Amino acid sequence: MPMSPFLITAFATLFVVIDPPGLVPLFIALTQGMDTAHRRALAQRACIIAAVLLTLFGLFGEVLLTFIGIS
């Protein structure tokens, strides 16, 4: 399984960059006063948007950076 070290490194890097434990207090503060169902829906929406953005930049990030002149 030659992909295993790469996947572990990629996951660890994304985990450090996104910092889920550090964002929990911010999420709680911003959703204070919302009911549980609304909080859950908001969290799911945020995760879907983040996954789409990460996928798009993973697939097309190099093209975008080349287009704007960053090497």
mmCIF file of C-alpha atoms in Angstrom:
data_model
loop_
_atom_site.group_PDB
_atom_site.id
_atom_site.type_symbol
_atom_site.label_atom_id
_atom_site.label_comp_id
_atom_site.label_asym_id
_atom_site.label_seq_id
_atom_site.Cartn_x
_atom_site.Cartn_y
_atom_site.Cartn_z
ATOM 1 C CA MET A 1 0.000 0.000 0.000
ATOM 2 C CA PRO A 2 2.227 2.846 -1.169
ATOM 3 C CA MET A 3 -0.602 5.411 -0.821
ATOM 4 C CA SER A 4 -0.909 4.977 2.954
ATOM 5 C CA PRO A 5 1.962 7.284 3.981
ATOM 6 C CA PHE A 6 0.729 9.933 1.545
ATOM 7 C CA LEU A 7 -2.849 9.728 2.833
ATOM 8 C CA ILE A 8 -1.697 9.961 6.440
ATOM 9 C CA THR A 9 0.469 12.985 5.650
ATOM 10 C CA ALA A 10 -2.326 14.660 3.677
ATOM 11 C CA PHE A 11 -4.874 14.073 6.442
ATOM 12 C CA ALA A 12 -2.515 15.324 9.149
ATOM 13 C CA THR A 13 -1.713 18.444 7.130
ATOM 14 C CA LEU A 14 -5.378 19.232 6.505
ATOM 15 C CA PHE A 15 -6.232 18.566 10.149
ATOM 16 C CA VAL A 16 -3.573 21.043 11.287
ATOM 17 C CA VAL A 17 -4.568 23.681 8.728
ATOM 18 C CA ILE A 18 -8.316 23.459 9.331
ATOM 19 C CA ASP A 19 -7.942 23.044 13.135
ATOM 20 C CA PRO A 20 -11.354 21.580 14.078
ATOM 21 C CA PRO A 21 -10.723 21.625 17.860
ATOM 22 C CA GLY A 22 -9.795 25.303 17.681
ATOM 23 C CA LEU A 23 -12.929 26.177 15.722
ATOM 24 C CA VAL A 24 -15.355 24.552 18.160
ATOM 25 C CA PRO A 25 -15.479 27.559 20.548
ATOM 26 C CA LEU A 26 -15.984 29.921 17.603
ATOM 27 C CA PHE A 27 -18.826 27.785 16.232
ATOM 28 C CA ILE A 28 -20.481 27.638 19.643
ATOM 29 C CA ALA A 29 -20.181 31.408 20.087
ATOM 30 C CA LEU A 30 -21.564 32.177 16.632
ATOM 31 C CA THR A 31 -24.491 29.774 16.943
ATOM 32 C CA GLN A 32 -25.416 30.659 20.524
ATOM 33 C CA GLY A 33 -29.197 30.869 20.704
ATOM 34 C CA MET A 34 -29.875 28.563 17.750
ATOM 35 C CA ASP A 35 -31.670 25.316 18.357
ATOM 36 C CA THR A 36 -29.888 21.990 17.889
ATOM 37 C CA ALA A 37 -31.462 21.206 14.524
ATOM 38 C CA HIS A 38 -30.424 24.570 13.080
ATOM 39 C CA ARG A 39 -26.874 24.159 14.448
ATOM 40 C CA ARG A 40 -26.601 20.695 12.918
ATOM 41 C CA ALA A 41 -27.867 21.924 9.542
ATOM 42 C CA LEU A 42 -25.422 24.836 9.614
ATOM 43 C CA ALA A 43 -22.510 22.539 10.495
ATOM 44 C CA GLN A 44 -23.420 20.119 7.690
ATOM 45 C CA ARG A 45 -23.690 22.966 5.189
ATOM 46 C CA ALA A 46 -20.308 24.343 6.258
ATOM 47 C CA CYS A 47 -18.690 20.904 5.920
ATOM 48 C CA ILE A 48 -20.138 20.397 2.443
ATOM 49 C CA ILE A 49 -18.948 23.828 1.296
ATOM 50 C CA ALA A 50 -15.484 23.194 2.755
ATOM 51 C CA ALA A 51 -15.270 19.787 1.056
ATOM 52 C CA VAL A 52 -16.280 21.273 -2.301
ATOM 53 C CA LEU A 53 -13.726 24.088 -1.982
ATOM 54 C CA LEU A 54 -10.941 21.718 -0.937
ATOM 55 C CA THR A 55 -11.756 19.415 -3.837
ATOM 56 C CA LEU A 56 -11.877 22.247 -6.377
ATOM 57 C CA PHE A 57 -8.611 23.752 -5.209
ATOM 58 C CA GLY A 58 -7.040 20.311 -5.057
ATOM 59 C CA LEU A 59 -8.001 19.664 -8.656
ATOM 60 C CA PHE A 60 -7.574 23.131 -10.166
ATOM 61 C CA GLY A 61 -5.332 24.985 -7.718
ATOM 62 C CA GLU A 62 -2.169 24.644 -9.756
ATOM 63 C CA VAL A 63 -3.931 25.922 -12.875
ATOM 64 C CA LEU A 64 -5.300 28.903 -10.945
ATOM 65 C CA LEU A 65 -1.921 29.785 -9.443
ATOM 66 C CA THR A 66 -0.249 29.508 -12.849
ATOM 67 C CA PHE A 67 -2.947 31.708 -14.392
ATOM 68 C CA ILE A 68 -2.351 34.497 -11.872
ATOM 69 C CA GLY A 69 1.415 34.170 -12.204
ATOM 70 C CA ILE A 70 2.369 32.465 -8.959
ATOM 71 C CA SER A 71 4.931 29.711 -9.338
#
